[in-house]
PDB file of N, CA and C in Angstrom:
ATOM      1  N   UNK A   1       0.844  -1.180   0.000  1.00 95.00           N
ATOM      2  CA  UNK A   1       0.000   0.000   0.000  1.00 95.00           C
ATOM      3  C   UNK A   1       0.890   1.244   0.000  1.00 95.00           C
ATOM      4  N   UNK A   2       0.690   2.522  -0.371  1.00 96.00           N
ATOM      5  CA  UNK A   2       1.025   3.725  -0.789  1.00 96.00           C
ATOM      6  C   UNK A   2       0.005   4.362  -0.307  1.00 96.00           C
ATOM      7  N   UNK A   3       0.569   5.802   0.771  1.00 97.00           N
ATOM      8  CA  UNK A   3       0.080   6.414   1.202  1.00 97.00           C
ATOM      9  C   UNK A   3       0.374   7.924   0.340  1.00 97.00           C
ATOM     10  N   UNK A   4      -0.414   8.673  -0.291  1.00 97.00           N
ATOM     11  CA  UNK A   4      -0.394  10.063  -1.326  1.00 97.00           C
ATOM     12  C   UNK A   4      -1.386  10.738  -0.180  1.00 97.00           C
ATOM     13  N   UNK A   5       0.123  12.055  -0.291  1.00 97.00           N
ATOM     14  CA  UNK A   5      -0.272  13.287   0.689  1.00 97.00           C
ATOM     15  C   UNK A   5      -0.147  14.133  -0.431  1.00 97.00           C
ATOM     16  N   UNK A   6      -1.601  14.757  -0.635  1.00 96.00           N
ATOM     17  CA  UNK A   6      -1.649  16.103  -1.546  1.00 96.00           C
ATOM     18  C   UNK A   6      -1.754  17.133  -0.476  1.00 96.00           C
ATOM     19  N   UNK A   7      -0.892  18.054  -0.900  1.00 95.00           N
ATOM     20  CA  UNK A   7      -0.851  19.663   0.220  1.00 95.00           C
ATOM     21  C   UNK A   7      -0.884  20.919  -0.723  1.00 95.00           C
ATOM     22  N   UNK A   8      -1.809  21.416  -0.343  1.00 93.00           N
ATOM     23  CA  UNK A   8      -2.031  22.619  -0.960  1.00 93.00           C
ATOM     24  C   UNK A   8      -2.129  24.130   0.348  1.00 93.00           C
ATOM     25  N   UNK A   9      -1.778  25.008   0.044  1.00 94.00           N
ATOM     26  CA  UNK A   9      -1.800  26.548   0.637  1.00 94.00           C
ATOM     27  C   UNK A   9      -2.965  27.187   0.245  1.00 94.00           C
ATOM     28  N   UNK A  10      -3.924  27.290   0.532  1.00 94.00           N
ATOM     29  CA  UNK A  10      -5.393  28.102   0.466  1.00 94.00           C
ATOM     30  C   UNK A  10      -5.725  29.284   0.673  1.00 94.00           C
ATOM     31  N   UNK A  11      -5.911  29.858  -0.428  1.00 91.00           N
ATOM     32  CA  UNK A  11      -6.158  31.247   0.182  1.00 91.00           C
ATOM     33  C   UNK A  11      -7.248  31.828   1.070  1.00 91.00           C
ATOM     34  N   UNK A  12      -6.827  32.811   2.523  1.00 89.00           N
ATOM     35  CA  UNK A  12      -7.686  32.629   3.596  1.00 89.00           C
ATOM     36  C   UNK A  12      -9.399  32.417   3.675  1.00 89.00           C
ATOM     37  N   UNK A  13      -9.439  33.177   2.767  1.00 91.00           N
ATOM     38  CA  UNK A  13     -11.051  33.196   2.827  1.00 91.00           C
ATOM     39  C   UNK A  13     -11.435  32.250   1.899  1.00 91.00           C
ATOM     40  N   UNK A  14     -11.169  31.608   1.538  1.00 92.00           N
ATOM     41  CA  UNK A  14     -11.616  30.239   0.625  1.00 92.00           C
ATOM     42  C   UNK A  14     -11.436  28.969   1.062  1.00 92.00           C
ATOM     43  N   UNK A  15     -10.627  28.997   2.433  1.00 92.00           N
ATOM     44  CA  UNK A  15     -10.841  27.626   2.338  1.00 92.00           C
ATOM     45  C   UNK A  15     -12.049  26.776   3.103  1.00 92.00           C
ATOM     46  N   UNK A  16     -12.611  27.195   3.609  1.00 92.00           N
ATOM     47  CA  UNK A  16     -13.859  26.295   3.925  1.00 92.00           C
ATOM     48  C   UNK A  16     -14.187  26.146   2.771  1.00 92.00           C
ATOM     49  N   UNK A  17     -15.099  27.164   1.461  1.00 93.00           N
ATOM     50  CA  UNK A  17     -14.908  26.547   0.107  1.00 93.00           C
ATOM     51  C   UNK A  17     -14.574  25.682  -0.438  1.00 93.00           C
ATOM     52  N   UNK A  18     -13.435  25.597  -0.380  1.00 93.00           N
ATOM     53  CA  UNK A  18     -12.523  24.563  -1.037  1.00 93.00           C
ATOM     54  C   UNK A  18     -12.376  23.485  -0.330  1.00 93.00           C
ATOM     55  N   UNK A  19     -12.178  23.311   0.737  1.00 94.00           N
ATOM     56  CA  UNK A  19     -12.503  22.171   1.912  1.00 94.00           C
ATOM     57  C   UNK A  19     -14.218  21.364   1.079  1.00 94.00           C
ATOM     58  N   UNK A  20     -15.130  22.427   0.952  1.00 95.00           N
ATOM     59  CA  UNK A  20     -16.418  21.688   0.519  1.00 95.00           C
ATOM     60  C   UNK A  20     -16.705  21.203  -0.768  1.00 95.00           C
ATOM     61  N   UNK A  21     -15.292  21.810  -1.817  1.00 93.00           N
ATOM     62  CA  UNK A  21     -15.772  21.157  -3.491  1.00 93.00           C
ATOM     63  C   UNK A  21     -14.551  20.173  -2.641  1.00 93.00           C
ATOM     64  N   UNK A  22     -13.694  19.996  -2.474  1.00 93.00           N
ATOM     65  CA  UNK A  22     -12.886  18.812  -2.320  1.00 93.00           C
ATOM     66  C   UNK A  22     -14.003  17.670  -1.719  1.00 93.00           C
ATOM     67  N   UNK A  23     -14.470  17.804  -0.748  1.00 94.00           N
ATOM     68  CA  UNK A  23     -15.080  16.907  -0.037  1.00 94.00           C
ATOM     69  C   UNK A  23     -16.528  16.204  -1.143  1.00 94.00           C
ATOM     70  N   UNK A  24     -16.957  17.269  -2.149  1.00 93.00           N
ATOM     71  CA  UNK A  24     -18.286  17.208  -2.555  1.00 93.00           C
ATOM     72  C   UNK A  24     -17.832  16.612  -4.011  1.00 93.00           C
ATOM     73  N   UNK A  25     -16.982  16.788  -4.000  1.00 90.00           N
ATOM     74  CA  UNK A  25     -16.385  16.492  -5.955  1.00 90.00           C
ATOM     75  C   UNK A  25     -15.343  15.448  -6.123  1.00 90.00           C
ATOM     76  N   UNK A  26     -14.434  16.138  -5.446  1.00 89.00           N
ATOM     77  CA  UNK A  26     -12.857  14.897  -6.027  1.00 89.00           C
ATOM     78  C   UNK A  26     -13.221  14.038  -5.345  1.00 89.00           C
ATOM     79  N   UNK A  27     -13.329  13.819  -3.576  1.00 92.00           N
ATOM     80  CA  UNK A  27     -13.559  12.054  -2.885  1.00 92.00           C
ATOM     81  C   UNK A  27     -14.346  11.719  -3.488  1.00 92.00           C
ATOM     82  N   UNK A  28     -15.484  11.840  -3.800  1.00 94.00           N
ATOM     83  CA  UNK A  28     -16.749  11.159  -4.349  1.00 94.00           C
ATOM     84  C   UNK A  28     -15.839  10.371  -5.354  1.00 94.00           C
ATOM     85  N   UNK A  29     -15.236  10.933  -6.414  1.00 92.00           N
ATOM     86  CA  UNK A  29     -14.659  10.144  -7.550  1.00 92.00           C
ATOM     87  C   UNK A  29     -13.832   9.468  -8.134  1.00 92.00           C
ATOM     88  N   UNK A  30     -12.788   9.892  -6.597  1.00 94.00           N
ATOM     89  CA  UNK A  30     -11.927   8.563  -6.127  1.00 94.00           C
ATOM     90  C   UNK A  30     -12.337   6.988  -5.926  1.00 94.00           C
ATOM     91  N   UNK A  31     -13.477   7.117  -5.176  1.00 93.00           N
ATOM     92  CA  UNK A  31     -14.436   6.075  -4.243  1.00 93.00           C
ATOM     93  C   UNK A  31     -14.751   5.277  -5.273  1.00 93.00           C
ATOM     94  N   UNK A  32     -14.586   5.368  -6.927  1.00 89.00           N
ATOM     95  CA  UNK A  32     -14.777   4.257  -7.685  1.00 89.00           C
ATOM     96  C   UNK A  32     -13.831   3.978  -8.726  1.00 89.00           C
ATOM     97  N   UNK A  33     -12.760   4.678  -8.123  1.00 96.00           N
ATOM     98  CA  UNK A  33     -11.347   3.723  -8.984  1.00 96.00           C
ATOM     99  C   UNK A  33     -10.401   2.541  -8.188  1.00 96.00           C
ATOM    100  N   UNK A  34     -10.074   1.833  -9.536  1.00 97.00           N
ATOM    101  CA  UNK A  34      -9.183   0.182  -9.187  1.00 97.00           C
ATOM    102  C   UNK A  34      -8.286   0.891  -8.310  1.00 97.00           C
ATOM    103  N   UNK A  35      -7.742   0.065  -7.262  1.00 97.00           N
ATOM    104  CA  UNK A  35      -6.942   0.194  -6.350  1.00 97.00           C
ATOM    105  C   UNK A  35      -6.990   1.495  -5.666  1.00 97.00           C
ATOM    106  N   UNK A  36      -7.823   2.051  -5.807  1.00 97.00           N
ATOM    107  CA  UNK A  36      -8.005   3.059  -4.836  1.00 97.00           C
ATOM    108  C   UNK A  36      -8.771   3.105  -3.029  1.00 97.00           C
ATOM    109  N   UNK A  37      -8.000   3.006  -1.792  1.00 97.00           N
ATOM    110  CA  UNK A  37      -8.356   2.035  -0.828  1.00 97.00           C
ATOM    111  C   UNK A  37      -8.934   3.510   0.163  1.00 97.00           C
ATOM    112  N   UNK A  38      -8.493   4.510   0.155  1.00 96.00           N
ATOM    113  CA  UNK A  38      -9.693   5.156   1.066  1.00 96.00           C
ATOM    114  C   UNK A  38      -8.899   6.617   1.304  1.00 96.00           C
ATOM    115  N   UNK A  39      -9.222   7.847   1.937  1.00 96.00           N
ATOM    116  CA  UNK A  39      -8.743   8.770   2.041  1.00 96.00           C
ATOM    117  C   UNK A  39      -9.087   9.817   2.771  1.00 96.00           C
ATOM    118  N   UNK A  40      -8.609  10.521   3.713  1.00 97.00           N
ATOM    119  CA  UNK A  40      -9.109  11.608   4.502  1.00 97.00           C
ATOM    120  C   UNK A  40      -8.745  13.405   3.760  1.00 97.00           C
ATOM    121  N   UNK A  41      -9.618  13.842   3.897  1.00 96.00           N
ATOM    122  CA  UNK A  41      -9.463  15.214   4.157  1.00 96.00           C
ATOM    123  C   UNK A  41      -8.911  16.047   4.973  1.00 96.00           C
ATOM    124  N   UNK A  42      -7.957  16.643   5.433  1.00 95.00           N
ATOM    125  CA  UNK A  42      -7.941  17.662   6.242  1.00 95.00           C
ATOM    126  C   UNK A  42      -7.541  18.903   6.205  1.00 95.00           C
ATOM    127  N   UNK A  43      -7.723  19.584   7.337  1.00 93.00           N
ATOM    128  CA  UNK A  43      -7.493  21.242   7.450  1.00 93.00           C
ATOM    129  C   UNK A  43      -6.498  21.153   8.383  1.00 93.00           C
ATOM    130  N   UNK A  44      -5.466  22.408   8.162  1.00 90.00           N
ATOM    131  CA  UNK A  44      -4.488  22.585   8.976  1.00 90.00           C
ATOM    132  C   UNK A  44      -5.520  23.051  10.717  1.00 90.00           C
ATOM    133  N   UNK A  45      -4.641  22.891  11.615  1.00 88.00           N
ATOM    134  CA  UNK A  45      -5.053  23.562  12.751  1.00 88.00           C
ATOM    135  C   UNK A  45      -3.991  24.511  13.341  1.00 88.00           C
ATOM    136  N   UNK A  46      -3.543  25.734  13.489  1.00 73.00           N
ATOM    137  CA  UNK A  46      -5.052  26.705  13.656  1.00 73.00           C
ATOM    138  C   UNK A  46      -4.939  27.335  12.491  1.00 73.00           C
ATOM    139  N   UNK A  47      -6.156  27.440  12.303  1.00 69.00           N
ATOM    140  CA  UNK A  47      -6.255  27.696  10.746  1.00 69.00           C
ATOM    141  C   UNK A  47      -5.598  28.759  10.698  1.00 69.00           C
ATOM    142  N   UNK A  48      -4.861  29.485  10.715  1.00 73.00           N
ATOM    143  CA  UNK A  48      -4.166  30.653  10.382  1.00 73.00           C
ATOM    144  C   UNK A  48      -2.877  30.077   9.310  1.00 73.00           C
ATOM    145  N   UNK A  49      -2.763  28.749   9.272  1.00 79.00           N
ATOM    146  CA  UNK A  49      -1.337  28.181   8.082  1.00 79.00           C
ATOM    147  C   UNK A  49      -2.366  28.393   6.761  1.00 79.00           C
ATOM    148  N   UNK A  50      -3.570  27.981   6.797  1.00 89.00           N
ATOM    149  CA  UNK A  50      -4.036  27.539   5.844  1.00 89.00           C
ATOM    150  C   UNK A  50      -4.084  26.265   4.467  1.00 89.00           C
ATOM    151  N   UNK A  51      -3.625  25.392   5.231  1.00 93.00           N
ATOM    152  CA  UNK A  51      -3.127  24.580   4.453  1.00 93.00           C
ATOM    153  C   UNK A  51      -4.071  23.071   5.050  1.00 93.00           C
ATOM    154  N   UNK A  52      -4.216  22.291   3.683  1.00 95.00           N
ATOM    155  CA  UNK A  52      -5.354  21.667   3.313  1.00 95.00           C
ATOM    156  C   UNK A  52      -4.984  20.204   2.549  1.00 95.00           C
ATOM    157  N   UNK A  53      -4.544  19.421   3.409  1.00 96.00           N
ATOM    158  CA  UNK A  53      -4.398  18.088   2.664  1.00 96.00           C
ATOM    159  C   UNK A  53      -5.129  16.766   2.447  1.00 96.00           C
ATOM    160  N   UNK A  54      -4.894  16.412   1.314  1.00 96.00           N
ATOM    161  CA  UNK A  54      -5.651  14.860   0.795  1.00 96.00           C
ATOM    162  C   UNK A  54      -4.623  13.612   0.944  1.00 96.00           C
ATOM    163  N   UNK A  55      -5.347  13.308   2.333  1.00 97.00           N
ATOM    164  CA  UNK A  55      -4.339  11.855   2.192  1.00 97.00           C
ATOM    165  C   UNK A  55      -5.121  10.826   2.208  1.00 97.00           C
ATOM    166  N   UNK A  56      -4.407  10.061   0.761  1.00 97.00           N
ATOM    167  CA  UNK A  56      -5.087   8.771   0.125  1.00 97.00           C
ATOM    168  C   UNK A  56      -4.508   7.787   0.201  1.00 97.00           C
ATOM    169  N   UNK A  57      -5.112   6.723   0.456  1.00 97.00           N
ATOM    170  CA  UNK A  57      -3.875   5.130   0.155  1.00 97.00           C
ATOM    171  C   UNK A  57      -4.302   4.544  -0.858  1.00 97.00           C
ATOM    172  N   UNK A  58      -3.473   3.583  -1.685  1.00 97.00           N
ATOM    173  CA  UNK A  58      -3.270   3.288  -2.982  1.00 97.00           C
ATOM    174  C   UNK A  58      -3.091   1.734  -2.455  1.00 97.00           C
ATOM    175  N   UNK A  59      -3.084   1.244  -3.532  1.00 96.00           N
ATOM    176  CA  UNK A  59      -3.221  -0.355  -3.458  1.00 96.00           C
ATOM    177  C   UNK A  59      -1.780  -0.780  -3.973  1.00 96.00           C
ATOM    178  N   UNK A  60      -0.951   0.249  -4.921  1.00 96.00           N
ATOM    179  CA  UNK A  60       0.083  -0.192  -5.359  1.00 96.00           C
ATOM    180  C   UNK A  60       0.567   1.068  -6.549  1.00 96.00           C
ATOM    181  N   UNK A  61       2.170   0.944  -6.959  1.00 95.00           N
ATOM    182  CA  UNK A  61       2.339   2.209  -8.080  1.00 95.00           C
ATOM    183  C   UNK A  61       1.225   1.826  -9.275  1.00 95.00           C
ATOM    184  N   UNK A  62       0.679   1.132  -9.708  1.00 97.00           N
ATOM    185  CA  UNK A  62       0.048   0.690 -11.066  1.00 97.00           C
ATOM    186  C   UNK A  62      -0.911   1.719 -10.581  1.00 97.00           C
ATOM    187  N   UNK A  63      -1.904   1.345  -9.990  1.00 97.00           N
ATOM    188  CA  UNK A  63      -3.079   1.881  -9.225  1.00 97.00           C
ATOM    189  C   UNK A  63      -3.016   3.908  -9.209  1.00 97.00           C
ATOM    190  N   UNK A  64      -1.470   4.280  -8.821  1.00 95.00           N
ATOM    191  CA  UNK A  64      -1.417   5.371  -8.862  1.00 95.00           C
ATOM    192  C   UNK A  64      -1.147   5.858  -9.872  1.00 95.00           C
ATOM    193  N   UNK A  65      -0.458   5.139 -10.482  1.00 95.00           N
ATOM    194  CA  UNK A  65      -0.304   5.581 -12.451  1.00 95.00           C
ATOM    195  C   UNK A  65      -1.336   5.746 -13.270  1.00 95.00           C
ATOM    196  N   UNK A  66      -2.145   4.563 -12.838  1.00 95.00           N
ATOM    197  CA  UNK A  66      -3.563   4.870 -13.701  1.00 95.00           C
ATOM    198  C   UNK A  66      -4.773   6.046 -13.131  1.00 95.00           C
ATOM    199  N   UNK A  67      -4.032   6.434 -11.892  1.00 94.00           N
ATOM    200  CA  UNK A  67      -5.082   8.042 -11.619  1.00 94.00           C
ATOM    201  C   UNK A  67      -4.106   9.384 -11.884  1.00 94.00           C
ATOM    202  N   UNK A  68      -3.066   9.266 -11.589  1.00 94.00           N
ATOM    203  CA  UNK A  68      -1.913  10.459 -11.739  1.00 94.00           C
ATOM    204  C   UNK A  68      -1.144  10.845 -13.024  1.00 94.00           C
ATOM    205  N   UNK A  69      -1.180   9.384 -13.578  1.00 93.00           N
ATOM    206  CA  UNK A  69      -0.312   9.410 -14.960  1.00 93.00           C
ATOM    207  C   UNK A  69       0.904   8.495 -14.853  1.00 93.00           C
ATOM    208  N   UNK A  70       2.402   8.943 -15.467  1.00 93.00           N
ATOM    209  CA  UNK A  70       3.583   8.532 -15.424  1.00 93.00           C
ATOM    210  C   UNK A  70       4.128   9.098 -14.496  1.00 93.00           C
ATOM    211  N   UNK A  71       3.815  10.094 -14.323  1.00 92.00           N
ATOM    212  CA  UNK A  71       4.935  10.949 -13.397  1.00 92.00           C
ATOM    213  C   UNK A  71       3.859  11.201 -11.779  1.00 92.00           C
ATOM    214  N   UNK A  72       3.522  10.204 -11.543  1.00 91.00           N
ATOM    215  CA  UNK A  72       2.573  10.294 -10.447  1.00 91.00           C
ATOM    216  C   UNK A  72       3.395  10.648  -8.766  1.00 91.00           C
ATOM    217  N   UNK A  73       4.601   9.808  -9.181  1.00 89.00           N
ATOM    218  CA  UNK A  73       5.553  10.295  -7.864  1.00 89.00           C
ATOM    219  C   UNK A  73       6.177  11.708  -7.937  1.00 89.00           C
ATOM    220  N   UNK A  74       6.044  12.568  -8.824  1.00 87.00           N
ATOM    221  CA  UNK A  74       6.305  13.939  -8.686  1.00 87.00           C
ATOM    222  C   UNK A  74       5.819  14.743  -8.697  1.00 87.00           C
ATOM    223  N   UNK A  75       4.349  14.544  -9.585  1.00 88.00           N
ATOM    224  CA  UNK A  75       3.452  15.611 -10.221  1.00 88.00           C
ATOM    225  C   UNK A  75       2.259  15.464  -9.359  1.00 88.00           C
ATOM    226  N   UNK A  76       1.636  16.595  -8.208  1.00 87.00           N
ATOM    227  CA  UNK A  76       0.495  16.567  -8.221  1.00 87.00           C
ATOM    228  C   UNK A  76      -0.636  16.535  -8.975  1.00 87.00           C
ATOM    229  N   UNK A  77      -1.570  16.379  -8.602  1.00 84.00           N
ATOM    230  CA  UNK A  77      -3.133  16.406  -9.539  1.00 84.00           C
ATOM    231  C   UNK A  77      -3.898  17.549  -8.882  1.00 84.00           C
ATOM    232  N   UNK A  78      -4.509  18.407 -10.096  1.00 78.00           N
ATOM    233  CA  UNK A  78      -5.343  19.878  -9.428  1.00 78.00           C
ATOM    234  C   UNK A  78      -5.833  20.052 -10.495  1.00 78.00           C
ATOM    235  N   UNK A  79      -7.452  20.401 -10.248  1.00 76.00           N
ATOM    236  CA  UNK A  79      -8.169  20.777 -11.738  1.00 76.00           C
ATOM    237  C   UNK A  79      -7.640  22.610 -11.799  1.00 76.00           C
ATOM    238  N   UNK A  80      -8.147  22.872 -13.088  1.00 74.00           N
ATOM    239  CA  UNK A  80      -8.482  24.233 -13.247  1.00 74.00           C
ATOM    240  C   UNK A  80      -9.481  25.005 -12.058  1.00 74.00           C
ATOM    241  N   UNK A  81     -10.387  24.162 -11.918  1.00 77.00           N
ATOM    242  CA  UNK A  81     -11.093  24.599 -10.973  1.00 77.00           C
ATOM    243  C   UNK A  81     -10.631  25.078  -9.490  1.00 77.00           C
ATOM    244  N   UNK A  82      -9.935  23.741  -9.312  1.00 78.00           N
ATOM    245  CA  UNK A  82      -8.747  24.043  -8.113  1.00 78.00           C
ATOM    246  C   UNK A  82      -7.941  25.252  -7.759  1.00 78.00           C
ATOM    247  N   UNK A  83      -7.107  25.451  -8.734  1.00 80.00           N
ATOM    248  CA  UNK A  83      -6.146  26.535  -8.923  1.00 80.00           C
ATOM    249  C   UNK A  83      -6.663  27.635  -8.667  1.00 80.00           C
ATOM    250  N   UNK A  84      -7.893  27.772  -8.727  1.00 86.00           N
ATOM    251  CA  UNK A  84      -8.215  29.624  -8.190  1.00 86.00           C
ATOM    252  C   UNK A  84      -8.433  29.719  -6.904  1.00 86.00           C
ATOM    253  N   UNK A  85      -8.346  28.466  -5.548  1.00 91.00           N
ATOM    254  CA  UNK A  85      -8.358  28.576  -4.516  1.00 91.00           C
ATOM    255  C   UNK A  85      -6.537  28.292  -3.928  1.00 91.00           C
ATOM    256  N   UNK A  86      -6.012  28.551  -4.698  1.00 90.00           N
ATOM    257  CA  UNK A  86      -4.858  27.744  -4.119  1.00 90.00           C
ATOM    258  C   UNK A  86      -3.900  29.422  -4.293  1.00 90.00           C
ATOM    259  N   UNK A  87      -3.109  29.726  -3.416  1.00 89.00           N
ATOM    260  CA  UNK A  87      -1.845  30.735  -3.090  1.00 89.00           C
ATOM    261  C   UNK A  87      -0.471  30.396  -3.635  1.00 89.00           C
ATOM    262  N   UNK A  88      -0.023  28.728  -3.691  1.00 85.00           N
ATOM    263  CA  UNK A  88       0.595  28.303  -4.498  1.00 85.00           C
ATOM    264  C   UNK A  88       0.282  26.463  -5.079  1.00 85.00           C
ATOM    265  N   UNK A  89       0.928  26.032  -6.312  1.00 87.00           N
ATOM    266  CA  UNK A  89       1.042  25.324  -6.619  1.00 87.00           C
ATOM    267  C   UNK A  89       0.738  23.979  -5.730  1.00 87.00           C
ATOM    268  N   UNK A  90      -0.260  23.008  -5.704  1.00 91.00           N
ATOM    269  CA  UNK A  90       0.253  21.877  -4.638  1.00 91.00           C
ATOM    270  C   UNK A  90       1.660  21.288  -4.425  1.00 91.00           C
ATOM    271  N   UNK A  91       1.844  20.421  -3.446  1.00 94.00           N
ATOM    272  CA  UNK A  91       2.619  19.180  -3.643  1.00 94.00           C
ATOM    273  C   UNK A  91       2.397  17.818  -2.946  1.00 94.00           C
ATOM    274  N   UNK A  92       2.927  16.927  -3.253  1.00 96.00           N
ATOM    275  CA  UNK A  92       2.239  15.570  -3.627  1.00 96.00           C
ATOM    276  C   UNK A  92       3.520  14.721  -2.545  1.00 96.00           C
ATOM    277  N   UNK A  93       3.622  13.605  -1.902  1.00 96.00           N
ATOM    278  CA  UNK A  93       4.604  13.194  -1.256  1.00 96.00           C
ATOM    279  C   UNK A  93       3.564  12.097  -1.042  1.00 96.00           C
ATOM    280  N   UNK A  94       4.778  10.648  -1.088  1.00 97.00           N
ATOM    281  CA  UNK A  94       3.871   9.235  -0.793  1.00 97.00           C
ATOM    282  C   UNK A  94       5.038   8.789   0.015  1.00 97.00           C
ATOM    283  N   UNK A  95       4.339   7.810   1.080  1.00 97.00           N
ATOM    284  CA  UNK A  95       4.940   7.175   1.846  1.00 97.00           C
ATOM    285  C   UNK A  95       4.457   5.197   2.173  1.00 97.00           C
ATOM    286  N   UNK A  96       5.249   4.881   2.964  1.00 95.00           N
ATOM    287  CA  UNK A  96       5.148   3.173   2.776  1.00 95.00           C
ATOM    288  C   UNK A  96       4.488   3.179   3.978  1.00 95.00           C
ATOM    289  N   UNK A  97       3.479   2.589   4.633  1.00 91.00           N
ATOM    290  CA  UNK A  97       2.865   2.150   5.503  1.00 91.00           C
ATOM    291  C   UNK A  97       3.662   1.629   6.203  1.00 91.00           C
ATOM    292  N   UNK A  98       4.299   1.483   7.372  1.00 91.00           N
ATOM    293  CA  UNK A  98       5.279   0.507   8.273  1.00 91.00           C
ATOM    294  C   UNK A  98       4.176   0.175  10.138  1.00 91.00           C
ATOM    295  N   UNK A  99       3.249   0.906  10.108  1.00 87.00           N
ATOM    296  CA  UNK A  99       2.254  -0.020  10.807  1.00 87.00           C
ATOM    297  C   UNK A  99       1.334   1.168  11.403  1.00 87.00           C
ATOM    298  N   UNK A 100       0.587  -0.244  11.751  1.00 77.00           N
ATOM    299  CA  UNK A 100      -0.990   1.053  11.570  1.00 77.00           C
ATOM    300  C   UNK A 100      -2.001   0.613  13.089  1.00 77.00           C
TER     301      UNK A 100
END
């Protein structure tokens, strides 16, 4: 399993917004791809960082290739839509499960 931490910087007054299309749009459409095993939302605390991550676990690299692309270990994923709530660019970081 593969754990994908998407982190994004939110701009202040948007992120409850953006907290609610994330929650209302992208999980929903995760929830029915191959090897895709489950994922939380969160908000920084105290919200004054502003910062807003998607952490997902993966079933394996195949699994993440076929949602991210080729370059899935470097390149975040962000619609157009995304980008007008965001202050900068995401970034993307995966890690190995060693116990849970």
């Amino acid at each position: 399993m593969i754990v994908r931490i998407w982190e994004a910087r939110v701009a202040p007054t948007l992120v409850a917004e953006f907290c609610t299309v994330l929650r209302t749009q992208l999980m929903p459409q995760l929830d029915g791809l191959d090897g895709y095993l489950g994922g939380e939302l969160l908000r920084s605390l105290p919200d004054s960082t502003h910062r807003v991550l998607v952490v997902t676990r993966w079933r394996d690299e195949e699994a993440l290739r076929a949602y991210a692309g080729p370059m899935w270990s470097l390149r975040p994923v962000w619609s157009d839509t995304e980008q007008g709530y965001l202050e900068h660019p995401p970034s993307v970081a995966h890690f190995s499960v060693l116990s849970s």
